[in-house]
Tab-separated table of C-alpha atoms in Angstrom:
chain	number	residue	atom	x	y	z
A	138	THR	CA	0.155	-0.097	0.071
A	139	THR	CA	3.100	2.269	0.179
A	140	GLU	CA	5.732	2.469	-1.717
A	141	VAL	CA	9.452	4.029	-0.731
A	142	LEU	CA	11.239	5.206	-3.784
A	143	GLY	CA	14.394	7.177	-4.555
A	144	GLU	CA	17.471	4.842	-4.106
A	145	GLU	CA	20.451	7.058	-5.699
A	146	SER	CA	17.928	8.620	-8.435
A	147	SER	CA	14.591	10.347	-6.986
A	148	GLY	CA	11.611	12.484	-8.585
A	149	GLY	CA	13.564	15.463	-7.975
A	150	PRO	CA	15.556	17.966	-7.716
A	151	SER	CA	16.202	18.026	-11.403
A	152	LYS	CA	18.179	21.398	-11.991
A	153	GLY	CA	21.135	22.885	-12.740
A	154	LYS	CA	23.152	20.587	-14.892
A	155	LEU	CA	20.329	17.734	-14.453
A	156	LYS	CA	17.244	18.402	-16.749
A	157	PRO	CA	14.002	18.319	-15.334
A	158	ARG	CA	11.664	15.336	-15.236
A	159	ARG	CA	8.304	14.673	-16.331
A	160	VAL	CA	5.364	12.035	-15.481
A	161	GLN	CA	3.449	10.430	-17.806
A	162	GLY	CA	-0.115	9.900	-16.215
A	163	ASP	CA	-3.298	11.187	-16.824
A	164	ALA	CA	-3.765	14.524	-18.782
A	165	GLU	CA	-3.584	16.620	-15.526
A	166	GLY	CA	-0.946	14.847	-13.893
A	167	THR	CA	1.431	15.279	-16.907
A	168	GLY	CA	3.897	18.094	-16.880
A	169	GLU	CA	7.594	18.999	-16.036
A	170	TRP	CA	9.120	19.978	-12.536
A	171	SER	CA	12.827	20.611	-10.916
A	172	THR	CA	11.764	19.760	-7.466
A	173	LEU	CA	10.800	16.554	-5.107
A	174	GLY	CA	7.646	18.837	-4.169
A	175	GLY	CA	6.952	18.952	-7.777
A	176	TYR	CA	7.162	15.388	-8.311
A	177	PHE	CA	4.705	14.808	-5.295
A	178	GLU	CA	2.307	17.210	-6.716
A	179	ALA	CA	2.224	15.495	-9.947
A	180	LEU	CA	1.335	12.434	-8.598
A	181	GLU	CA	-1.084	13.951	-6.490
A	182	LYS	CA	-2.876	15.553	-9.479
A	183	SER	CA	-2.596	12.297	-11.304
A	184	ARG	CA	-4.474	10.124	-8.680
A	185	ILE	CA	-2.623	7.125	-7.713
A	186	SER	CA	-3.840	3.740	-5.822
A	187	VAL	CA	-0.732	3.559	-3.509
A	188	ASN	CA	1.139	5.906	-1.045
A	189	VAL	CA	4.378	7.054	-2.212
A	190	ALA	CA	7.155	7.948	0.250
A	191	SER	CA	10.592	8.858	-1.225
A	192	TYR	CA	14.165	9.692	-0.010
A	193	VAL	CA	16.414	12.114	-2.036
A	194	GLY	CA	18.651	10.507	-4.459
A	195	GLN	CA	22.462	11.361	-3.891
A	196	GLY	CA	22.811	11.009	-7.911
A	197	ASN	CA	20.108	13.545	-8.418
A	198	LEU	CA	22.064	16.075	-6.091
A	199	TRP	CA	25.529	15.120	-7.434
A	200	ARG	CA	24.106	15.602	-11.426
A	201	CYS	CA	22.565	19.045	-10.527
A	202	VAL	CA	25.858	20.165	-9.644
A	203	MET	CA	28.526	18.131	-11.238
A	204	GLY	CA	26.561	16.837	-14.294
A	205	ASP	CA	28.581	13.809	-15.882
A	206	SER	CA	32.105	15.271	-14.604
A	207	PHE	CA	34.039	13.151	-12.697
A	208	ASP	CA	35.515	15.803	-11.108
A	209	ARG	CA	36.093	16.226	-7.379
A	210	PRO	CA	33.450	18.827	-6.029
A	211	THR	CA	34.732	21.954	-4.478
A	212	PRO	CA	33.775	22.672	-0.748
A	213	ALA	CA	31.291	25.328	-2.550
A	214	GLN	CA	29.766	22.582	-4.739
A	215	ILE	CA	29.226	20.123	-1.802
A	216	GLY	CA	27.519	23.019	-0.152
A	217	GLU	CA	24.972	23.382	-3.218
A	218	MET	CA	24.386	19.854	-2.791
A	219	LYS	CA	23.627	20.516	1.087
A	220	ALA	CA	21.405	23.214	-0.020
A	221	LEU	CA	19.513	21.334	-2.313
A	222	LEU	CA	19.182	18.172	0.026
A	223	ALA	CA	17.615	20.469	2.676
A	224	GLU	CA	15.065	21.539	-0.131
A	225	ALA	CA	14.105	18.304	-0.810
A	226	MET	CA	13.600	17.217	2.670
A	227	GLU	CA	11.547	20.375	3.292
A	228	ASP	CA	9.710	19.010	0.447
A	229	GLY	CA	8.861	15.677	2.162
A	230	ALA	CA	11.934	13.348	1.260
A	231	PHE	CA	12.457	11.044	4.454
A	232	GLY	CA	16.275	11.248	4.128
A	233	LEU	CA	19.066	10.249	1.605
A	234	SER	CA	19.382	7.437	-0.271
A	235	THR	CA	22.953	6.403	-2.143
A	236	MET	CA	23.995	3.747	-4.763
A	237	LEU	CA	27.698	3.937	-4.176
A	238	ALA	CA	28.878	0.984	-6.437
A	239	ALA	CA	28.774	2.930	-9.565
A	240	GLY	CA	27.874	6.310	-11.289
A	241	PRO	CA	27.822	9.350	-8.991
A	242	GLY	CA	27.823	7.460	-5.733
A	243	TYR	CA	31.013	5.920	-6.907
A	244	LEU	CA	32.602	9.318	-6.805
A	245	ALA	CA	31.665	10.413	-3.326
A	246	THR	CA	33.822	9.772	-0.715
A	247	THR	CA	33.139	8.765	2.962
A	248	ASP	CA	33.923	12.401	4.115
A	249	ASP	CA	31.410	13.747	1.126
A	250	LEU	CA	28.514	11.472	2.598
A	251	VAL	CA	29.178	12.616	6.392
A	252	GLU	CA	28.814	16.219	5.289
A	253	LEU	CA	25.654	15.424	3.685
A	254	CYS	CA	23.966	13.300	6.314
A	255	ARG	CA	24.764	15.897	8.898
A	256	GLU	CA	22.224	17.873	7.079
A	257	VAL	CA	19.935	15.157	7.072
A	258	LYS	CA	20.567	14.635	11.092
A	259	ARG	CA	19.789	18.134	11.104
A	260	LEU	CA	16.395	17.479	9.536
A	261	GLY	CA	15.647	14.452	11.455
A	262	GLY	CA	16.128	11.916	8.361
A	263	ILE	CA	17.461	8.327	7.617
A	264	TYR	CA	20.620	7.391	5.263
A	265	SER	CA	19.587	4.655	3.063
A	266	THR	CA	22.445	3.135	1.247
A	267	HIS	CA	22.920	0.141	-1.468
A	268	ILE	CA	26.909	-0.179	-0.369
A	269	ARG	CA	29.783	0.443	-2.242
A	270	ASN	CA	30.794	-3.151	-2.767
A	271	GLU	CA	28.408	-6.469	-2.195
A	272	GLY	CA	31.388	-8.579	-3.202
A	273	THR	CA	35.041	-8.633	-2.598
A	274	SER	CA	35.071	-5.533	-0.324
A	275	VAL	CA	31.575	-6.359	1.429
A	276	PHE	CA	32.966	-5.858	4.562
A	277	ASP	CA	34.936	-2.321	4.143
A	278	ALA	CA	31.817	-1.363	2.431
A	279	VAL	CA	29.239	-2.264	5.334
A	280	ARG	CA	32.088	-1.143	7.855
A	281	GLU	CA	31.716	2.682	5.697
A	282	ALA	CA	27.706	2.579	5.989
A	283	ILE	CA	28.039	2.022	9.696
A	284	ALA	CA	30.721	4.947	10.045
A	285	ILE	CA	28.696	7.344	8.338
A	286	GLY	CA	25.881	6.910	10.454
A	287	GLU	CA	27.909	7.188	13.516
A	288	ARG	CA	30.058	10.264	12.715
A	289	ALA	CA	26.740	11.742	11.188
A	290	GLY	CA	24.355	10.754	14.225
A	291	VAL	CA	21.950	9.354	11.481
A	292	PRO	CA	19.855	6.020	11.539
A	293	VAL	CA	21.174	3.785	8.324
A	294	ASP	CA	19.492	1.234	6.380
A	295	ILE	CA	21.454	-0.984	4.065
A	296	ILE	CA	19.505	-2.097	0.842
A	297	HIS	CA	19.080	-5.147	-0.120
A	298	LEU	CA	22.099	-6.916	2.354
A	299	LYS	CA	23.530	-9.381	0.450
A	300	VAL	CA	27.199	-11.067	-0.132
A	301	ALA	CA	27.285	-11.053	-3.845
A	302	ASP	CA	30.201	-12.545	-4.852
A	303	GLN	CA	30.679	-16.410	-4.507
A	304	ARG	CA	34.333	-16.468	-3.441
A	305	PHE	CA	32.389	-15.210	-0.102
A	306	TRP	CA	29.477	-17.464	-0.149
A	307	GLY	CA	28.834	-17.928	3.771
A	308	LYS	CA	30.582	-14.882	4.915
A	309	MET	CA	26.851	-13.182	6.163
A	310	THR	CA	27.725	-14.460	9.302
A	311	ASP	CA	30.380	-12.317	9.495
A	312	VAL	CA	28.421	-8.937	7.904
A	313	VAL	CA	25.807	-9.883	10.849
A	314	ALA	CA	28.037	-9.739	13.637
A	315	MET	CA	29.194	-6.381	12.309
A	316	ILE	CA	25.928	-5.270	12.473
A	317	LYS	CA	25.187	-6.328	15.740
A	318	ALA	CA	28.496	-5.018	17.087
A	319	ALA	CA	27.820	-1.604	15.691
A	320	ARG	CA	23.934	-1.697	17.100
A	321	LYS	CA	25.171	-2.675	20.540
A	322	ARG	CA	27.145	0.455	20.871
A	323	GLY	CA	24.278	2.556	19.891
A	324	VAL	CA	24.588	2.993	16.308
A	325	ASN	CA	20.803	2.540	14.650
A	326	VAL	CA	21.758	0.463	11.801
A	327	GLN	CA	19.324	-1.798	10.095
A	328	ALA	CA	18.836	-3.246	6.508
A	329	ASN	CA	16.552	-5.025	4.199
A	330	VAL	CA	16.449	-7.710	1.716
A	331	TYR	CA	14.346	-9.101	-0.949
A	332	PRO	CA	13.662	-12.803	-0.984
A	333	TYR	CA	15.614	-13.891	-4.175
A	334	THR	CA	19.128	-15.085	-4.822
A	335	ARG	CA	19.729	-13.051	-7.997
A	336	GLY	CA	19.847	-9.305	-8.460
A	337	ASN	CA	18.847	-7.033	-11.358
A	338	ASN	CA	21.480	-4.682	-12.583
A	339	ASN	CA	22.747	-3.747	-16.328
A	340	LEU	CA	25.114	-5.495	-18.478
A	341	VAL	CA	26.807	-1.757	-18.424
A	342	THR	CA	27.996	-2.288	-15.017
A	343	ILE	CA	30.249	-4.853	-16.072
A	344	LEU	CA	32.343	-1.944	-17.510
A	345	PRO	CA	34.640	0.123	-15.057
A	346	PRO	CA	33.329	3.311	-13.806
A	347	TRP	CA	36.099	5.324	-15.802
A	348	ALA	CA	34.386	4.226	-19.085
A	349	GLN	CA	31.129	5.511	-18.086
A	350	GLU	CA	32.260	9.306	-17.772
A	351	GLY	CA	30.910	11.684	-19.558
A	352	GLY	CA	27.539	10.170	-20.185
A	353	SER	CA	26.256	7.383	-22.820
A	354	GLU	CA	27.883	9.061	-25.625
A	355	ARG	CA	31.170	9.282	-24.902
A	356	LEU	CA	30.860	5.516	-23.366
A	357	LEU	CA	29.822	4.257	-26.735
A	358	ALA	CA	32.972	6.203	-28.345
A	359	ARG	CA	34.856	4.146	-25.966
A	360	LEU	CA	33.007	0.816	-26.737
A	361	ARG	CA	34.216	1.687	-30.372
A	362	ASP	CA	37.628	2.126	-29.846
A	363	ARG	CA	39.935	-0.775	-30.061
A	364	ALA	CA	42.581	0.819	-27.220
A	365	GLU	CA	39.897	1.544	-24.872
A	366	ARG	CA	38.417	-1.884	-25.399
A	367	THR	CA	41.957	-3.323	-24.542
A	368	ARG	CA	42.092	-1.204	-21.297
A	369	MET	CA	38.176	-2.327	-20.518
A	370	LYS	CA	39.093	-6.253	-20.754
A	371	GLN	CA	42.116	-6.178	-18.502
A	372	ASP	CA	40.099	-4.052	-15.831
A	373	ILE	CA	37.212	-6.240	-16.059
A	374	GLN	CA	39.077	-9.713	-15.923
A	375	GLU	CA	41.785	-7.917	-13.095
A	376	GLY	CA	39.456	-5.817	-11.128
A	377	LEU	CA	40.090	-2.373	-9.462
A	378	PRO	CA	40.674	-1.559	-5.762
A	379	GLY	CA	37.033	-0.857	-4.640
A	380	TRP	CA	35.411	-1.499	-7.610
A	381	TYR	CA	32.074	-4.050	-7.438
A	382	ASN	CA	32.873	-6.240	-10.517
A	383	HIS	CA	29.886	-8.117	-11.387
A	384	TYR	CA	31.831	-10.126	-14.019
A	385	THR	CA	34.016	-11.732	-11.178
A	386	ALA	CA	31.260	-11.721	-8.857
A	387	VAL	CA	29.550	-14.835	-10.983
A	388	GLY	CA	32.859	-16.039	-11.427
A	389	GLY	CA	33.107	-14.933	-15.271
A	390	ASP	CA	30.157	-17.636	-15.734
A	391	TRP	CA	28.032	-15.744	-18.520
A	392	SER	CA	25.594	-18.516	-17.955
A	393	ARG	CA	24.741	-16.472	-14.788
A	394	MET	CA	23.677	-13.312	-16.807
A	395	LEU	CA	19.765	-13.457	-17.990
A	396	VAL	CA	19.196	-10.583	-20.214
A	397	ASN	CA	15.467	-9.204	-19.072
A	398	GLY	CA	14.952	-5.945	-20.766
A	399	SER	CA	13.063	-4.979	-23.883
A	400	LEU	CA	15.766	-4.951	-26.368
A	401	SER	CA	16.072	-3.500	-30.181
A	402	GLU	CA	14.212	-5.199	-33.112
A	403	LYS	CA	17.317	-6.467	-33.994
A	404	ASN	CA	18.180	-8.170	-30.855
A	405	ARG	CA	14.673	-8.918	-29.759
A	406	ALA	CA	15.608	-12.808	-30.014
A	407	CYS	CA	18.120	-12.258	-27.005
A	408	GLU	CA	15.243	-11.333	-24.518
A	409	GLY	CA	14.919	-14.078	-22.118
A	410	ARG	CA	18.177	-15.386	-22.903
A	411	THR	CA	21.758	-16.118	-20.761
A	412	MET	CA	24.562	-14.329	-22.155
A	413	ASP	CA	26.306	-17.643	-22.862
A	414	GLN	CA	23.527	-18.352	-25.163
A	415	ILE	CA	23.865	-14.736	-26.611
A	416	LEU	CA	27.321	-14.811	-27.167
A	417	ALA	CA	27.128	-18.234	-29.102
A	418	LEU	CA	24.311	-16.963	-31.139
A	419	ARG	CA	25.936	-13.823	-32.271
A	420	GLN	CA	29.429	-15.779	-33.218
A	421	ALA	CA	31.048	-12.825	-34.363
A	422	SER	CA	33.494	-11.949	-31.958
A	423	GLU	CA	37.143	-13.632	-31.222
A	424	HIS	CA	36.775	-12.859	-27.271
A	425	PRO	CA	33.573	-13.096	-25.385
A	426	LEU	CA	33.963	-9.343	-23.846
A	427	ASP	CA	34.253	-8.123	-27.268
A	428	GLY	CA	30.836	-9.716	-27.724
A	429	LEU	CA	29.318	-7.867	-24.755
A	430	PHE	CA	30.969	-4.667	-26.131
A	431	ASP	CA	29.363	-4.812	-29.731
A	432	PHE	CA	26.170	-5.869	-27.886
A	433	LEU	CA	26.302	-2.790	-25.465
A	434	ILE	CA	26.655	-0.450	-28.531
A	435	GLU	CA	23.633	-1.988	-30.385
A	436	GLU	CA	21.494	-1.435	-27.388
A	437	ASN	CA	22.837	2.165	-26.781
A	438	GLY	CA	24.460	1.040	-23.698
A	439	SER	CA	21.832	-0.148	-21.941
A	440	ILE	CA	21.122	-3.824	-21.313
A	441	PRO	CA	18.938	-4.733	-18.246
A	442	THR	CA	20.024	-7.862	-16.730
A	443	ILE	CA	19.615	-10.330	-14.016
A	444	PHE	CA	22.817	-11.825	-12.064
A	445	ALA	CA	22.737	-14.842	-10.217
A	446	HIS	CA	25.495	-13.666	-7.643
A	447	HIS	CA	24.204	-14.824	-3.789
A	448	SER	CA	23.398	-17.464	-1.945
A	449	GLU	CA	20.461	-18.965	-0.544
A	450	LYS	CA	21.989	-19.521	3.151
A	451	ASP	CA	23.311	-16.188	3.077
A	452	MET	CA	19.983	-14.543	2.199
A	453	ASN	CA	18.165	-16.720	4.959
A	454	LEU	CA	20.543	-15.412	7.487
A	455	ALA	CA	19.849	-12.098	6.837
A	456	LEU	CA	16.184	-12.390	6.124
A	457	SER	CA	16.077	-13.798	9.878
A	458	GLN	CA	17.487	-10.952	11.544
A	459	PRO	CA	15.224	-8.858	13.760
A	460	TRP	CA	16.337	-5.614	12.224
A	461	CYS	CA	16.446	-6.893	8.872
A	462	SER	CA	12.908	-5.970	6.906
A	463	VAL	CA	11.707	-6.826	3.463
A	464	GLY	CA	11.748	-4.799	0.523
A	465	SER	CA	11.360	-6.038	-3.020
A	466	ASP	CA	13.953	-3.597	-4.852
A	467	GLY	CA	11.403	-3.741	-7.803
A	468	LEU	CA	9.415	-1.208	-10.303
A	469	ALA	CA	6.018	-0.823	-11.103
A	470	HIS	CA	4.620	-3.248	-13.417
A	471	ALA	CA	1.382	-4.850	-14.647
A	472	THR	CA	0.584	-8.025	-16.737
A	473	GLU	CA	-1.128	-5.517	-19.353
A	474	GLY	CA	-0.937	-2.023	-20.378
A	475	PRO	CA	1.877	0.268	-20.372
A	476	LEU	CA	3.527	-0.970	-17.410
A	477	ARG	CA	3.858	-4.549	-19.123
A	478	ARG	CA	7.199	-3.554	-20.507
A	479	GLY	CA	10.580	-5.717	-20.877
A	480	ARG	CA	11.142	-8.863	-18.730
A	481	PRO	CA	11.340	-7.742	-14.910
A	482	HIS	CA	12.741	-9.319	-12.047
A	483	PRO	CA	10.216	-11.606	-10.445
A	484	ARG	CA	10.409	-9.405	-7.485
A	485	SER	CA	8.550	-6.737	-8.898
A	486	PHE	CA	5.380	-9.428	-8.747
A	487	GLY	CA	6.126	-11.676	-5.896
A	488	THR	CA	8.140	-10.253	-2.811
A	489	PHE	CA	5.777	-9.927	-0.462
A	490	PRO	CA	3.644	-13.096	-0.621
A	491	ARG	CA	6.837	-15.190	-1.453
A	492	VAL	CA	8.040	-14.261	2.095
A	493	LEU	CA	4.667	-15.236	3.536
A	494	GLY	CA	4.117	-18.478	1.264
A	495	PHE	CA	7.315	-19.637	0.731
A	496	TYR	CA	9.596	-18.884	3.326
A	497	ALA	CA	7.358	-18.242	6.458
A	498	ARG	CA	4.553	-21.089	5.614
A	499	GLU	CA	6.455	-23.774	3.725
A	500	GLN	CA	10.221	-23.044	4.901
A	501	LYS	CA	9.137	-21.934	8.416
A	502	LEU	CA	12.466	-19.597	8.570
A	503	LEU	CA	9.817	-17.001	10.036
A	504	PRO	CA	6.662	-17.138	12.167
A	505	LEU	CA	3.757	-15.527	10.045
A	506	GLU	CA	3.823	-12.679	12.727
A	507	GLU	CA	7.426	-11.881	12.117
A	508	ALA	CA	7.065	-11.949	8.134
A	509	VAL	CA	4.091	-9.338	8.369
A	510	ARG	CA	5.881	-7.561	10.837
A	511	LYS	CA	8.973	-6.990	8.414
A	512	MET	CA	7.154	-5.812	5.579
A	513	THR	CA	4.866	-3.111	7.641
A	514	SER	CA	5.632	-1.650	10.864
A	515	LEU	CA	9.421	-2.244	10.923
A	516	ASN	CA	9.634	-0.634	7.183
A	517	ALA	CA	7.341	2.268	8.448
A	518	ALA	CA	8.962	2.932	11.926
A	519	LYS	CA	12.631	2.646	10.333
A	520	ILE	CA	11.836	5.953	7.991
A	521	GLY	CA	9.699	7.570	10.967
A	522	LEU	CA	6.605	6.902	9.049
A	523	ARG	CA	3.820	7.347	11.736
A	524	ASP	CA	0.216	6.149	11.709
A	525	ARG	CA	0.762	3.653	9.176
A	526	GLY	CA	2.175	0.046	9.143
A	527	LEU	CA	-0.086	-0.771	12.681
A	528	ILE	CA	-3.773	-1.821	12.968
A	529	ARG	CA	-4.959	0.493	15.395
A	530	ALA	CA	-7.973	3.229	16.354
A	531	GLY	CA	-6.993	6.358	14.370
A	532	ALA	CA	-4.304	5.097	11.975
A	533	PHE	CA	-4.661	5.106	8.424
A	534	ALA	CA	-6.433	2.233	6.944
A	535	ASP	CA	-3.891	0.542	4.798
A	536	LEU	CA	-4.795	-3.048	4.938
A	537	THR	CA	-3.996	-6.122	3.068
A	538	LEU	CA	-6.228	-9.124	3.139
A	539	PHE	CA	-4.588	-12.500	2.418
A	540	ASP	CA	-4.857	-16.260	3.059
A	541	PRO	CA	-2.273	-17.406	5.157
A	542	ALA	CA	-2.967	-21.122	3.718
A	543	ARG	CA	-2.967	-19.974	0.019
A	544	VAL	CA	-0.543	-16.973	-0.570
A	545	ILE	CA	2.207	-17.542	-2.809
A	546	ASP	CA	4.378	-15.956	-5.274
A	547	LYS	CA	3.717	-17.092	-9.075
A	548	ALA	CA	6.402	-14.741	-10.831
A	549	THR	CA	9.470	-16.480	-11.854
A	550	TYR	CA	12.456	-15.562	-13.871
A	551	LEU	CA	11.366	-16.088	-17.481
A	552	GLU	CA	7.760	-15.752	-16.793
A	553	PRO	CA	7.706	-12.466	-14.448
A	554	PHE	CA	4.178	-10.945	-15.413
A	555	GLN	CA	2.366	-13.124	-12.815
A	556	TYR	CA	0.025	-12.092	-9.829
A	557	PRO	CA	0.271	-13.794	-6.371
A	558	GLU	CA	-2.299	-15.801	-5.465
A	559	GLY	CA	-4.030	-15.579	-1.791
A	560	ILE	CA	-4.721	-12.316	-1.898
A	561	PRO	CA	-8.306	-11.475	-2.062
A	562	VAL	CA	-8.380	-7.703	-0.735
A	563	VAL	CA	-6.490	-4.418	-0.286
A	564	ILE	CA	-7.593	-1.382	1.013
A	565	GLY	CA	-5.800	2.012	0.758
A	566	ASN	CA	-6.739	4.811	2.989
A	567	GLY	CA	-10.011	3.270	3.811
A	568	GLU	CA	-11.120	2.802	0.163
A	569	VAL	CA	-11.112	-1.160	-1.167
A	570	THR	CA	-8.562	-1.053	-3.856
A	571	ILE	CA	-8.325	-4.829	-5.165
A	572	GLU	CA	-11.356	-6.994	-4.479
A	573	GLN	CA	-11.050	-10.738	-5.464
A	574	GLY	CA	-7.819	-9.832	-6.882
A	575	ARG	CA	-9.417	-7.182	-9.303
A	576	HIS	CA	-8.830	-3.342	-9.296
A	577	THR	CA	-11.917	-1.739	-8.140
A	578	GLY	CA	-10.787	1.752	-9.796
A	579	ALA	CA	-10.142	3.409	-6.498
A	580	ARG	CA	-7.210	5.744	-6.447
A	581	ALA	CA	-6.874	6.894	-2.351
A	582	GLY	CA	-3.568	7.112	-2.500
């Protein structure tokens, strides 16, 4: 009933060197805005069925001031980012969100983030972070997240906590121990997970960060340059200090990369195939990485992909921690209409019923009541959302009625466009929005 948005990229601000954003909804909701408040106004005008909360994305702040440059910001430019952050929080953002493994997040130092989070602290918000490295440097990355929270005095939520490199599978015990130790000394650090062992990203993340400076045109030019290709191959295969390398995280195994986005007409047959199959079909390159580079050129540098990079045992350990909530990390999709696009990760359709049906009922990893808490009151409390997430007099009536004996996810990696079973009624702000599995037309969000 409530969607929390804004990981790294949010509906605003979009000003300075970042172009204003647009929404495509009903006629009265379509428009252009430059602030997060403008985004919220556009949503309200278009009328929606869910509630929307948002962080302000660090990527927005950085791009507004720095554009696509990889230069270090001056103290004055960090000050500009802080002013934009304050504006967004005054517009209603619950805090700052980062994605530190790529893009503008990769450029931000720990000190940069502490400085921004001091502004978050002043305004009573939270720091939500996709950590810098979920694989070979996962321990350093978790340590950094804790340090930012401790130095700035803000609560921290680690987004989709995982150990996403096969060389470190089984090490979630160490990650959990680090977080417990921080909590014991008074740092408010929590986390969330999605109940799948595959993550959704983009094939372009296999390229080292330097190759992506300057935006898509510069990226494509580098992909066409033989000398730049040679340099990229070396960095991809050998890695770079501090960079989370998706290629080595799956052991260089192309079969663990499933292309799940909408592709050009030329490559439509590649949708829903793994990269080993796609490279075999193409048969045009001497080296598999050359095949990847050519594929990216043909798709303008963007190919959504599912990576099989973490283990069930580690995910279960994280999910079972009392301070770890459930979040989908998903996108808005539907089985028909304009929101049926690409071939999304099944988490967009199945996250919460999967926890209730598979992990609570079938696997008995969690009691049902604890599973419900992890997706309702725990999520609401961590961002400071009041009067939602609990059933009590005076609270907003956001209610989901499910059959605990039947509720289950149906979406799969190859057939994701399937709604779950066992959820007959959803009520948003007191209005029945889903009845017997069908939308009533209510838009009370």
